[in-house]
CSV table of C-alpha atoms in Angstrom, one decimal:
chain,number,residue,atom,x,y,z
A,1,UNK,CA,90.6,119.5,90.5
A,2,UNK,CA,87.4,119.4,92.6
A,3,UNK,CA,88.2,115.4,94.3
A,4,UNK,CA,84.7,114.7,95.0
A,5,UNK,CA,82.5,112.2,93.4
A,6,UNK,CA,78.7,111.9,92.6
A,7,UNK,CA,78.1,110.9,95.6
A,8,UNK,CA,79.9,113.5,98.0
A,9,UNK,CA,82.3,111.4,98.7
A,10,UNK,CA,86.1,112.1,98.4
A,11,UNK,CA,87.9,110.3,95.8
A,12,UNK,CA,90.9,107.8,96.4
A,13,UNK,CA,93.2,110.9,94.5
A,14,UNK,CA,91.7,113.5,96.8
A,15,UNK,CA,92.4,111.5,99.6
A,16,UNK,CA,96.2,111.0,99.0
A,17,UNK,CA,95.8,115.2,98.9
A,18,UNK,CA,94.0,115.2,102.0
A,19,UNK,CA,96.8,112.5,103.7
A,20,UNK,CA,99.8,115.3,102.5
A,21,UNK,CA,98.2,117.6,104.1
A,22,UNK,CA,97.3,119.9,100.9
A,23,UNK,CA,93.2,118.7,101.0
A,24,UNK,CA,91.7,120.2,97.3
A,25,UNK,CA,89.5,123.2,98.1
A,26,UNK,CA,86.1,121.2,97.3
A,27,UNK,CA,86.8,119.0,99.4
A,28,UNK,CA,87.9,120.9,102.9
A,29,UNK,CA,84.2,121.0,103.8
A,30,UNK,CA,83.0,117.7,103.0
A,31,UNK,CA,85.9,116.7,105.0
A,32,UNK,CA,84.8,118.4,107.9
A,33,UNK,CA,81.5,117.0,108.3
A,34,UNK,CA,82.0,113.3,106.6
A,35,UNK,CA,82.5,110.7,109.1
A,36,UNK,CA,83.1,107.9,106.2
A,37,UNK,CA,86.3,110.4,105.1
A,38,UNK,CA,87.5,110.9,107.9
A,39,UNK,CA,87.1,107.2,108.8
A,40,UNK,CA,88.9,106.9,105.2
A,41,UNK,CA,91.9,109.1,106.0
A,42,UNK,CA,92.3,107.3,109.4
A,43,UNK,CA,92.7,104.1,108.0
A,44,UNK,CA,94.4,105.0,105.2
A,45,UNK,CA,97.2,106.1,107.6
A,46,UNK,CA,97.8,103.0,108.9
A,47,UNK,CA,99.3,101.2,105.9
A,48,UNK,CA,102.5,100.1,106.8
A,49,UNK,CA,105.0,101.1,104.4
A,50,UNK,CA,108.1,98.1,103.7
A,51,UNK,CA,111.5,99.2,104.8
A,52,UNK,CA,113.7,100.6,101.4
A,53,UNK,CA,117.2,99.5,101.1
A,54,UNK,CA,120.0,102.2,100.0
A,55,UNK,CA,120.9,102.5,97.0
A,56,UNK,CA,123.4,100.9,95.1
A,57,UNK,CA,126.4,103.9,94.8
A,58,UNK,CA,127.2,104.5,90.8
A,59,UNK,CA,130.0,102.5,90.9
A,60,UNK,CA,128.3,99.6,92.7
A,61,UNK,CA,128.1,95.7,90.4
A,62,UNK,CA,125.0,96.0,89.2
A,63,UNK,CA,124.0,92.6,90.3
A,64,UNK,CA,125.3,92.8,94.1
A,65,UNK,CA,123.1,94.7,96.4
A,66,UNK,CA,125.8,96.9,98.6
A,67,UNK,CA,123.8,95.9,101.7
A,68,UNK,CA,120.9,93.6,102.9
A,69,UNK,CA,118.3,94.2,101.0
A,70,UNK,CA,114.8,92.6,101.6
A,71,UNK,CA,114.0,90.3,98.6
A,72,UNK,CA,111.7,92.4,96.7
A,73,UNK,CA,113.5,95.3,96.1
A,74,UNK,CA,116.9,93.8,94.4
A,75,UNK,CA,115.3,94.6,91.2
A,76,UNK,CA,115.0,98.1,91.9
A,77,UNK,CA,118.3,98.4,93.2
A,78,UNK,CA,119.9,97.4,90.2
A,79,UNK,CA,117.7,99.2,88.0
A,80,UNK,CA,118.7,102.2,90.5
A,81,UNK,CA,122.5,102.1,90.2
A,82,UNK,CA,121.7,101.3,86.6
A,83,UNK,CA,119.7,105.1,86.1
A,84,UNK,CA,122.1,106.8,87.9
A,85,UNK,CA,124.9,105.6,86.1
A,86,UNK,CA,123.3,106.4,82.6
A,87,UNK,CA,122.5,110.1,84.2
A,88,UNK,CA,126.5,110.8,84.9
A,89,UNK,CA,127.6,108.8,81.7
A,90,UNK,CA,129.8,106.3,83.7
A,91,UNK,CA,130.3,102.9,82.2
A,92,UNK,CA,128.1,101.1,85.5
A,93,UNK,CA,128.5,97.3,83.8
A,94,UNK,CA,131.5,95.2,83.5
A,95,UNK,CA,133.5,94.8,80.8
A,96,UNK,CA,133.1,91.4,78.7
A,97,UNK,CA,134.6,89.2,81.4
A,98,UNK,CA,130.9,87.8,82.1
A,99,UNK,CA,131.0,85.2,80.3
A,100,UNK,CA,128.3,86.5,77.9
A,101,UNK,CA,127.3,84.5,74.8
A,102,UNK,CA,128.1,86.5,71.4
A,103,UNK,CA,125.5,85.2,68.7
A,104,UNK,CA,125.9,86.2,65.1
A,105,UNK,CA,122.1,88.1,65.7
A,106,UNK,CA,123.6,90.4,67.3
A,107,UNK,CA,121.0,89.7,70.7
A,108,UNK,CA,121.9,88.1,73.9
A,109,UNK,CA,119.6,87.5,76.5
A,110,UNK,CA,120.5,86.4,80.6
A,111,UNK,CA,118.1,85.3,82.8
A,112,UNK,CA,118.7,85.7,86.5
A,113,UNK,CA,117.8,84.1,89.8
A,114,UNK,CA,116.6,86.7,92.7
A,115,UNK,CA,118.4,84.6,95.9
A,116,UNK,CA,118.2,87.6,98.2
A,117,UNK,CA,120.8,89.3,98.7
A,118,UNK,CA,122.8,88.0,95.5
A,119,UNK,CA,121.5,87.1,91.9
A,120,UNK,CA,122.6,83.6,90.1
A,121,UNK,CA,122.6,83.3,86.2
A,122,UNK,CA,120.6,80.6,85.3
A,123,UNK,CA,121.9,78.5,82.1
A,124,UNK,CA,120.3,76.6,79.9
A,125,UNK,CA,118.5,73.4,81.6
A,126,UNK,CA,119.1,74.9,84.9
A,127,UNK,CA,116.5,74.2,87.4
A,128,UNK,CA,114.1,76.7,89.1
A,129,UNK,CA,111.6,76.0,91.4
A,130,UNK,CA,108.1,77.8,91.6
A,131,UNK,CA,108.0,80.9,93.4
A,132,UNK,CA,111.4,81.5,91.8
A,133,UNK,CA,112.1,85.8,90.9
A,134,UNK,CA,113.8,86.0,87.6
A,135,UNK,CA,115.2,89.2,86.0
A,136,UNK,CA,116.5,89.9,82.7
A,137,UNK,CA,119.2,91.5,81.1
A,138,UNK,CA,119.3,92.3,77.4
A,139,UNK,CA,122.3,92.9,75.0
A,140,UNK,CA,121.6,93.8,71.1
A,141,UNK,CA,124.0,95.4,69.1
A,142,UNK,CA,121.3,96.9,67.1
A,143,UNK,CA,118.0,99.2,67.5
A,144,UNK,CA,114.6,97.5,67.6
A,145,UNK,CA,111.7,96.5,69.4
A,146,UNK,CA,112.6,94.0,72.4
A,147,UNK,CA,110.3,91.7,74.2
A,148,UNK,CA,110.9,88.8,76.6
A,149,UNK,CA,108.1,86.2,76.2
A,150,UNK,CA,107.9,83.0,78.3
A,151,UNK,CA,106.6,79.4,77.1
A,152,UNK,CA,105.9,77.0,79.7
A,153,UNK,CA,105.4,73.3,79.5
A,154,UNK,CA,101.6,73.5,78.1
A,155,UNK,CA,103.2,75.5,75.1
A,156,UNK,CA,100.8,78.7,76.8
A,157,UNK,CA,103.0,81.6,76.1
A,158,UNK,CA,103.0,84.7,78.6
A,159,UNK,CA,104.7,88.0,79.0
A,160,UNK,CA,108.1,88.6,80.6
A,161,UNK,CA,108.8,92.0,79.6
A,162,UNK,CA,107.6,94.8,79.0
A,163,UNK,CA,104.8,94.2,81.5
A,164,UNK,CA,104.2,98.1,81.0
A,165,UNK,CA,103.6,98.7,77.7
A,166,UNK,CA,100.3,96.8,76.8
A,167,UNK,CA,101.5,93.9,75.0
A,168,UNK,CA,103.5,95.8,72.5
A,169,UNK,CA,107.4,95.4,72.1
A,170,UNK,CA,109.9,98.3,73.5
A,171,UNK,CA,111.5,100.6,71.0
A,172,UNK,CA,115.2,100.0,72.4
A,173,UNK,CA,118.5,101.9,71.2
A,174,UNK,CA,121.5,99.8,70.4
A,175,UNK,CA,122.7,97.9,74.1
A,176,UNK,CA,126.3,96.9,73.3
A,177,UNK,CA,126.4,96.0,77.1
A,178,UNK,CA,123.9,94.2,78.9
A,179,UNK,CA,121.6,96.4,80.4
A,180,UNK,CA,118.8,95.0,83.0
A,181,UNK,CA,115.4,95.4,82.3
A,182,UNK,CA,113.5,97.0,85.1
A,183,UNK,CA,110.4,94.3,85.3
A,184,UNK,CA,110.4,90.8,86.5
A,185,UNK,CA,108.5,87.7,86.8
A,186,UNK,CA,108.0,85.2,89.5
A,187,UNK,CA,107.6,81.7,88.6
A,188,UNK,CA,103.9,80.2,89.3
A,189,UNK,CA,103.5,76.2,90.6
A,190,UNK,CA,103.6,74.6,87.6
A,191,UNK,CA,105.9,72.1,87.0
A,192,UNK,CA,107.5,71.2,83.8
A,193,UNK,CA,110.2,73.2,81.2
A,194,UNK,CA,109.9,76.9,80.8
A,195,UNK,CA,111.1,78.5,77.6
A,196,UNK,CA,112.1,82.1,78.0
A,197,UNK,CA,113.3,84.4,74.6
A,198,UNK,CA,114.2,87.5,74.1
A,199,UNK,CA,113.2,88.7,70.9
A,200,UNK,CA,114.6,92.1,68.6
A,201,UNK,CA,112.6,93.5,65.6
A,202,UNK,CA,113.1,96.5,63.2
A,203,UNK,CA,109.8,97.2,63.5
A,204,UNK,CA,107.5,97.0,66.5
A,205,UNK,CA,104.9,93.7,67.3
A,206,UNK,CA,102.7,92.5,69.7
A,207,UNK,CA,102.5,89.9,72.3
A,208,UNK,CA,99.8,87.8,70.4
A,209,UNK,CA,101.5,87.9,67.2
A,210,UNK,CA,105.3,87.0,68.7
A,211,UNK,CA,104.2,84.2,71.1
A,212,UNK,CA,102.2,82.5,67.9
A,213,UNK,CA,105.4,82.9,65.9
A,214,UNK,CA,107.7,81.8,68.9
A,215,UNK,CA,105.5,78.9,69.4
A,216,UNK,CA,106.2,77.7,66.0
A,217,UNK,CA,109.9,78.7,66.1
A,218,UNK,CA,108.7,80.8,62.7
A,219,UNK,CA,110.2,84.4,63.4
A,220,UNK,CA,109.2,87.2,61.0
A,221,UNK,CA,111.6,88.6,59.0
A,222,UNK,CA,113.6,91.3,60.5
A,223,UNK,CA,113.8,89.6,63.8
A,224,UNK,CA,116.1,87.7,66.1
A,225,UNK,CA,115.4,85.7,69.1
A,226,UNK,CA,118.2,84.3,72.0
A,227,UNK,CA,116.7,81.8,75.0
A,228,UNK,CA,116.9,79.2,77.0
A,229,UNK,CA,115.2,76.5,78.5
A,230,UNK,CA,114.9,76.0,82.4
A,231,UNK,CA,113.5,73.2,84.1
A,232,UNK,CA,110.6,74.1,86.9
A,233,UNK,CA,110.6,71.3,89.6
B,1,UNK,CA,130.0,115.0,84.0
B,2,UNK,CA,126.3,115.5,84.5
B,3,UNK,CA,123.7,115.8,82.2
B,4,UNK,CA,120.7,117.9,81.9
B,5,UNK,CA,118.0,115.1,82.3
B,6,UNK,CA,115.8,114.7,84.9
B,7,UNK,CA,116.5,113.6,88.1
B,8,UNK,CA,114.5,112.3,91.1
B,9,UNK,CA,115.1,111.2,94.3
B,10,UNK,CA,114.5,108.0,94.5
B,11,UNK,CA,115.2,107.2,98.4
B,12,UNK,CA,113.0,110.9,99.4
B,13,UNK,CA,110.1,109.9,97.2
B,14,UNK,CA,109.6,106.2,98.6
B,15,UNK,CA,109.7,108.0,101.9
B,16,UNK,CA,106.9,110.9,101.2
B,17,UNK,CA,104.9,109.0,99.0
B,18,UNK,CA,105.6,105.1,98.9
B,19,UNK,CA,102.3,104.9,101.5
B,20,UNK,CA,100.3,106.6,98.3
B,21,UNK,CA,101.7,103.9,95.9
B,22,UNK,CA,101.1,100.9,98.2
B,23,UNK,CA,97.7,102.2,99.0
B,24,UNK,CA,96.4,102.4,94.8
B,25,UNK,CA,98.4,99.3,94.4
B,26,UNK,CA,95.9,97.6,97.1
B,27,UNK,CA,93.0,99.2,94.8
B,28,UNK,CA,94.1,96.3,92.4
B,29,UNK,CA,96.5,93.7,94.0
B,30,UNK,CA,95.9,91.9,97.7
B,31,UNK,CA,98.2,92.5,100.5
B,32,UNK,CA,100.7,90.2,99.5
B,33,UNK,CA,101.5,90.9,96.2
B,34,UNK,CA,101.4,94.8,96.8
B,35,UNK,CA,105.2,94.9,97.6
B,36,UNK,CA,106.2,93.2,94.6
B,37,UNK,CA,104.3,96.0,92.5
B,38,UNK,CA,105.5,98.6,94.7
B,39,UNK,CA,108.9,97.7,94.3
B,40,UNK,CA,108.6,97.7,90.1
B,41,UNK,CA,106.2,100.8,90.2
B,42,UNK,CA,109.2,102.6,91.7
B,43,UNK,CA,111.7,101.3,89.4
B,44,UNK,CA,109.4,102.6,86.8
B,45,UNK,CA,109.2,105.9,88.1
B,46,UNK,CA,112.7,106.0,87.6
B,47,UNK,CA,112.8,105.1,84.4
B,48,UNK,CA,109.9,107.6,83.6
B,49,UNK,CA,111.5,110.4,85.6
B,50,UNK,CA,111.6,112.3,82.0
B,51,UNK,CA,107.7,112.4,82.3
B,52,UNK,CA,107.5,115.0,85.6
B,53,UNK,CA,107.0,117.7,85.0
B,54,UNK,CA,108.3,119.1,88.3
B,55,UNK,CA,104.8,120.1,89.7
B,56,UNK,CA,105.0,120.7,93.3
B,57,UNK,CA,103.7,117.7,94.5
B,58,UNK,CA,104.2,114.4,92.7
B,59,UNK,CA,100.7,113.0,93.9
B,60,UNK,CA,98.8,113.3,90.7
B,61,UNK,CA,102.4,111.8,88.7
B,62,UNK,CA,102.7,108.8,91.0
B,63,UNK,CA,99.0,108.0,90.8
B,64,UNK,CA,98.8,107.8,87.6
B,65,UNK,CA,102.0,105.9,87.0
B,66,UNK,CA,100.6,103.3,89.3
B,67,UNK,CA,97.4,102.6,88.1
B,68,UNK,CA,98.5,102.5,84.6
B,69,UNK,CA,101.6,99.8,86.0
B,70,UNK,CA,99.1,98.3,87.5
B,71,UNK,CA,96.5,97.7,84.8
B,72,UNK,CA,99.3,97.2,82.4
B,73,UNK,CA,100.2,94.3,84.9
B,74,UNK,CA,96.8,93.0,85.0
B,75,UNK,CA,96.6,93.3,81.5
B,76,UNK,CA,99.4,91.2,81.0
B,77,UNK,CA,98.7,88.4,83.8
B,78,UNK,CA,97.5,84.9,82.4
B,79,UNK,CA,94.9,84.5,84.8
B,80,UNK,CA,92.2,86.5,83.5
B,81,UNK,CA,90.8,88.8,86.6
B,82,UNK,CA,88.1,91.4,87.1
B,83,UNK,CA,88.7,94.6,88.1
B,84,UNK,CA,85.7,94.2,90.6
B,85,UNK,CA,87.4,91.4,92.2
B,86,UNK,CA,87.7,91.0,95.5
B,87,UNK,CA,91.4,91.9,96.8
B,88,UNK,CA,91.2,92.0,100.5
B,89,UNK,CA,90.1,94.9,103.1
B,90,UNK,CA,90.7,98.6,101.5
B,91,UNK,CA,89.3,100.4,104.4
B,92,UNK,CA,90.5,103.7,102.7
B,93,UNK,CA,88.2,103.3,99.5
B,94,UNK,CA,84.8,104.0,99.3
B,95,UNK,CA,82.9,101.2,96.9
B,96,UNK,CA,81.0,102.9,94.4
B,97,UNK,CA,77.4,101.4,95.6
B,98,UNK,CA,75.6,100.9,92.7
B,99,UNK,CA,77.5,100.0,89.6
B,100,UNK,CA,75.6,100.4,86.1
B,101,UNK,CA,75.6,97.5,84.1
B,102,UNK,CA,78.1,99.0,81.5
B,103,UNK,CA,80.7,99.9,84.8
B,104,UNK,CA,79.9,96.1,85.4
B,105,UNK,CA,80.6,95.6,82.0
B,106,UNK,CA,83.7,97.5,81.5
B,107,UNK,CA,85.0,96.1,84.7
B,108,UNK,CA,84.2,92.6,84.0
B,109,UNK,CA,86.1,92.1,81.1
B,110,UNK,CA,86.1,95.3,78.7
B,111,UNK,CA,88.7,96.8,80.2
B,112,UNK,CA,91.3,94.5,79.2
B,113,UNK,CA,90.5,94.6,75.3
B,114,UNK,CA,90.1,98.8,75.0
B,115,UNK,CA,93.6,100.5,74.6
B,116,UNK,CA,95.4,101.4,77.9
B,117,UNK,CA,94.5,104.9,77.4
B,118,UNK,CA,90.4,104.1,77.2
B,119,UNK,CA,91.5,101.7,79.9
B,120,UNK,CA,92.7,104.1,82.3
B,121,UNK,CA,89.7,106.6,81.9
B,122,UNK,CA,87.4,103.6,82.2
B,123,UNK,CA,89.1,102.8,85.7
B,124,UNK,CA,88.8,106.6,86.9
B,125,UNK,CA,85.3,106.8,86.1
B,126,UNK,CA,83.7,103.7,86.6
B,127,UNK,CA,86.0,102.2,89.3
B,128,UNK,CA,87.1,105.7,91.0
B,129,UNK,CA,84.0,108.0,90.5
B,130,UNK,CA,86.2,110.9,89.2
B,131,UNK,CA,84.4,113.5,87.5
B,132,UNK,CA,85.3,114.0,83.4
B,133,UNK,CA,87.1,117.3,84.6
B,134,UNK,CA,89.2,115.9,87.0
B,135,UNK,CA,89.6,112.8,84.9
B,136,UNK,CA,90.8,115.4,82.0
B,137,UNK,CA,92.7,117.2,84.3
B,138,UNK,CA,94.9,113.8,85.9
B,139,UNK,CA,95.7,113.0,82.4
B,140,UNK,CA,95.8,116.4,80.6
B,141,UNK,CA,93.4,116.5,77.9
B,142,UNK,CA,89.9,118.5,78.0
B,143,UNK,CA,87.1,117.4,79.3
B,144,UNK,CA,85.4,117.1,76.0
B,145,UNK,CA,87.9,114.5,75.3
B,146,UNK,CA,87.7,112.8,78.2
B,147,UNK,CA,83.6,112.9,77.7
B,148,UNK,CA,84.4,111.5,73.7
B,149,UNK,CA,86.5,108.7,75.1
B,150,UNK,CA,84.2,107.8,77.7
B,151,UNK,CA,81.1,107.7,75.1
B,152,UNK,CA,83.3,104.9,73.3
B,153,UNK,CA,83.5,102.9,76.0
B,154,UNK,CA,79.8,102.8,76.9
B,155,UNK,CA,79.1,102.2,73.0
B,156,UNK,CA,81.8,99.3,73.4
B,157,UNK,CA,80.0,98.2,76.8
B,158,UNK,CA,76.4,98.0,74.8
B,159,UNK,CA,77.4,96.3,72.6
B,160,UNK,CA,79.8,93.9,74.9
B,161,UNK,CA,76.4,93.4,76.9
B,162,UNK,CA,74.4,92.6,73.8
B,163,UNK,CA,72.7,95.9,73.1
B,164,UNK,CA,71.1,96.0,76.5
B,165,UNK,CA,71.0,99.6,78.1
């Protein structure tokens, strides 16, 4: 990799080479007589990293953080304890004592509130407020493509989950437990009812083409769907 | 009992690298939304630890994981938002000073309607100033491919401009 662009300059990749101490070859002597990289690397040091919590042990709830956490990260200390639980094949979740609901579809979606250090399953009509964190966790008996889609009270749909893969459902293997998805959404200042749906296909769909079909409560065939309705005030 | 798959260390990577996250997420997101993306970019890596391939430094791995979260993110926000948008001081990036009209293009709006692939070597190029090499290099193809893919885009940003050069 050379790291320099058509101007001289350092990229922002060679940069992050430059700040671990391993600068790419091509760029050892620009850096040495570049002011504006140097001036780069200096500020680029002074980014002030946010503290990380610990990490959930394997056999941690999933939906406790084992210590003070600060508010962001709760998601990725469940999704934490949830990886390293799948890596030593341990059973991390409860068993059905959750108070899950078992539709005939075979999919089951819950819908969590981040409240810092502990998470609250919303139910349906609960109340949220704007601002609000909520998490996801997803159980289908079968194999399919997943996606979470929200609806909020100007029937404008949006996407919950997977905010990774470009508007396209997740393939997903068979969940008989419910299993947290690793993305989240925070709640804007609208006020009115939010709808929020899981949906499971056989075979894989898009954002645009769910949300019209969701919006007209007209699923395709080969698809099932499990939501609620909260109340944003 | 263990298993053979991939492992990473979570708690050491945040610590040796979390600055190099936070400072590609500030590329896209202002200050106060970075921690929120920083947080789900490392839950990500997690659940993409299958896709290291054990190099000996993650830089090039976490960097591309994050801007691909992040434009997949951006992608998938209702408000509709330019790449060029203003997001706060980035002392550590160096603005590329005279974008063409099809980078103008391509950031404007084009970026979010190519797939995430053409979307990502649109951002290195036009947003990053990579070269096609290194560009081929970050995301392993050739260079030829990178060059093919990037000839798309500035067909796609013609035409998006109305045929203008």
């Amino acid at each position: 990799m050379n790291g320099l662009r058509e101007d001289g300059h350092l990229t922002d990749l060679a940069l992050e080479y430059a700040l671990d101490g391993a600068p790419l070859d091509a760029t050892r002597a620009h850096l040495d007589t570049c002011g504006v990289c140097r001036a780069r690397l200096e500020a680029a040091r002074d980014i002030e990293l946010p503290a990380m919590p610990e990490l959930a042990a394997p056999t941690a709830p999933v939906l406790q953080t084992p210590e003070p956490a600060n508010r962001p990260w709760m998601w990725a200390v469940w999704l934490a304890a949830a990886a390293v639980a799948a890596l030593v094949a341990v059973p991390l979740l409860r068993p059905a004592d959750d108070g899950l609901r078992v539709k005939g579809a075979g999919l089951s979606l819950q819908v969590y509130r981040d409240e810092g250090e502990t998470s609250a399953r919303l139910k349906d009509g609960d109340p949220i407020a704007p601002g609000d964190r909520l998490g996801f966790r997803v159980r289908n008996r079968d194999a399919g493509y997943l996606m979470v889609l929200g609806i909020d009270s100007a029937d404008a749909p949006y996407l919950c989950y997977p905010q990774h893969g470009g508007g396209s459902a997740e393939e997903v293997g068979e969940s008989p437990r419910p299993r947290p998805l690793p993305e989240a959404i925070r709640m804007d200042d609208t006020p009115g009812t939010e709808r929020i749906v899981a949906v499971l296909c056989e075979g894989p769909f898009d954002f645009e083409t769910m949300a019209d079909a969701v919006s007209e409560d007209d699923l395709p065939a080969g698809c099932t769907m499990d939501g609620l309705t909260l109340e944003k005030r | 009992m263990t298993t053979a798959a991939p492992t990473l260390d979570l708690s050491a990577l945040y610590k040796e690298h979390g600055r190099l996250v936070l400072r590609r997420i500030r590329r896209f997101y202002r200050a106060e939304q970075a921690p929120d993306v920083l947080h789900e970019v490392f839950a990500r890596a997690i659940e993409k630890a299958d896709t290291y391939r054990g190099e000996a430094s993650p830089i090039a791995w976490l960097y591309g994981l994050t801007t691909r979260h992040c434009l997949a993110r951006l992608r998938d926000e209702r408000r509709r938002r330019e790449l060029l948008e203003e997001v706060g001081e980035v002392p550590w990036t160096c603005p590329i000073t005279e974008p063409t009209t099809e980078a103008r293009v391509f950031l404007a709006e084009l970026w979010r309607r190519v797939d995430p692939e053409l979307a990502q070597i649109g951002v290195y190029y036009y947003l990053d100033g990579m070269s096609q090499a290194d560009i081929g290099e970050l995301l392993g193809v050739t260079g030829r491919t990178v060059s093919n893919r990037l000839q798309q885009l500035s067909d796609l940003a013609r035409d998006a401009a109305g045929g203008s050069p």
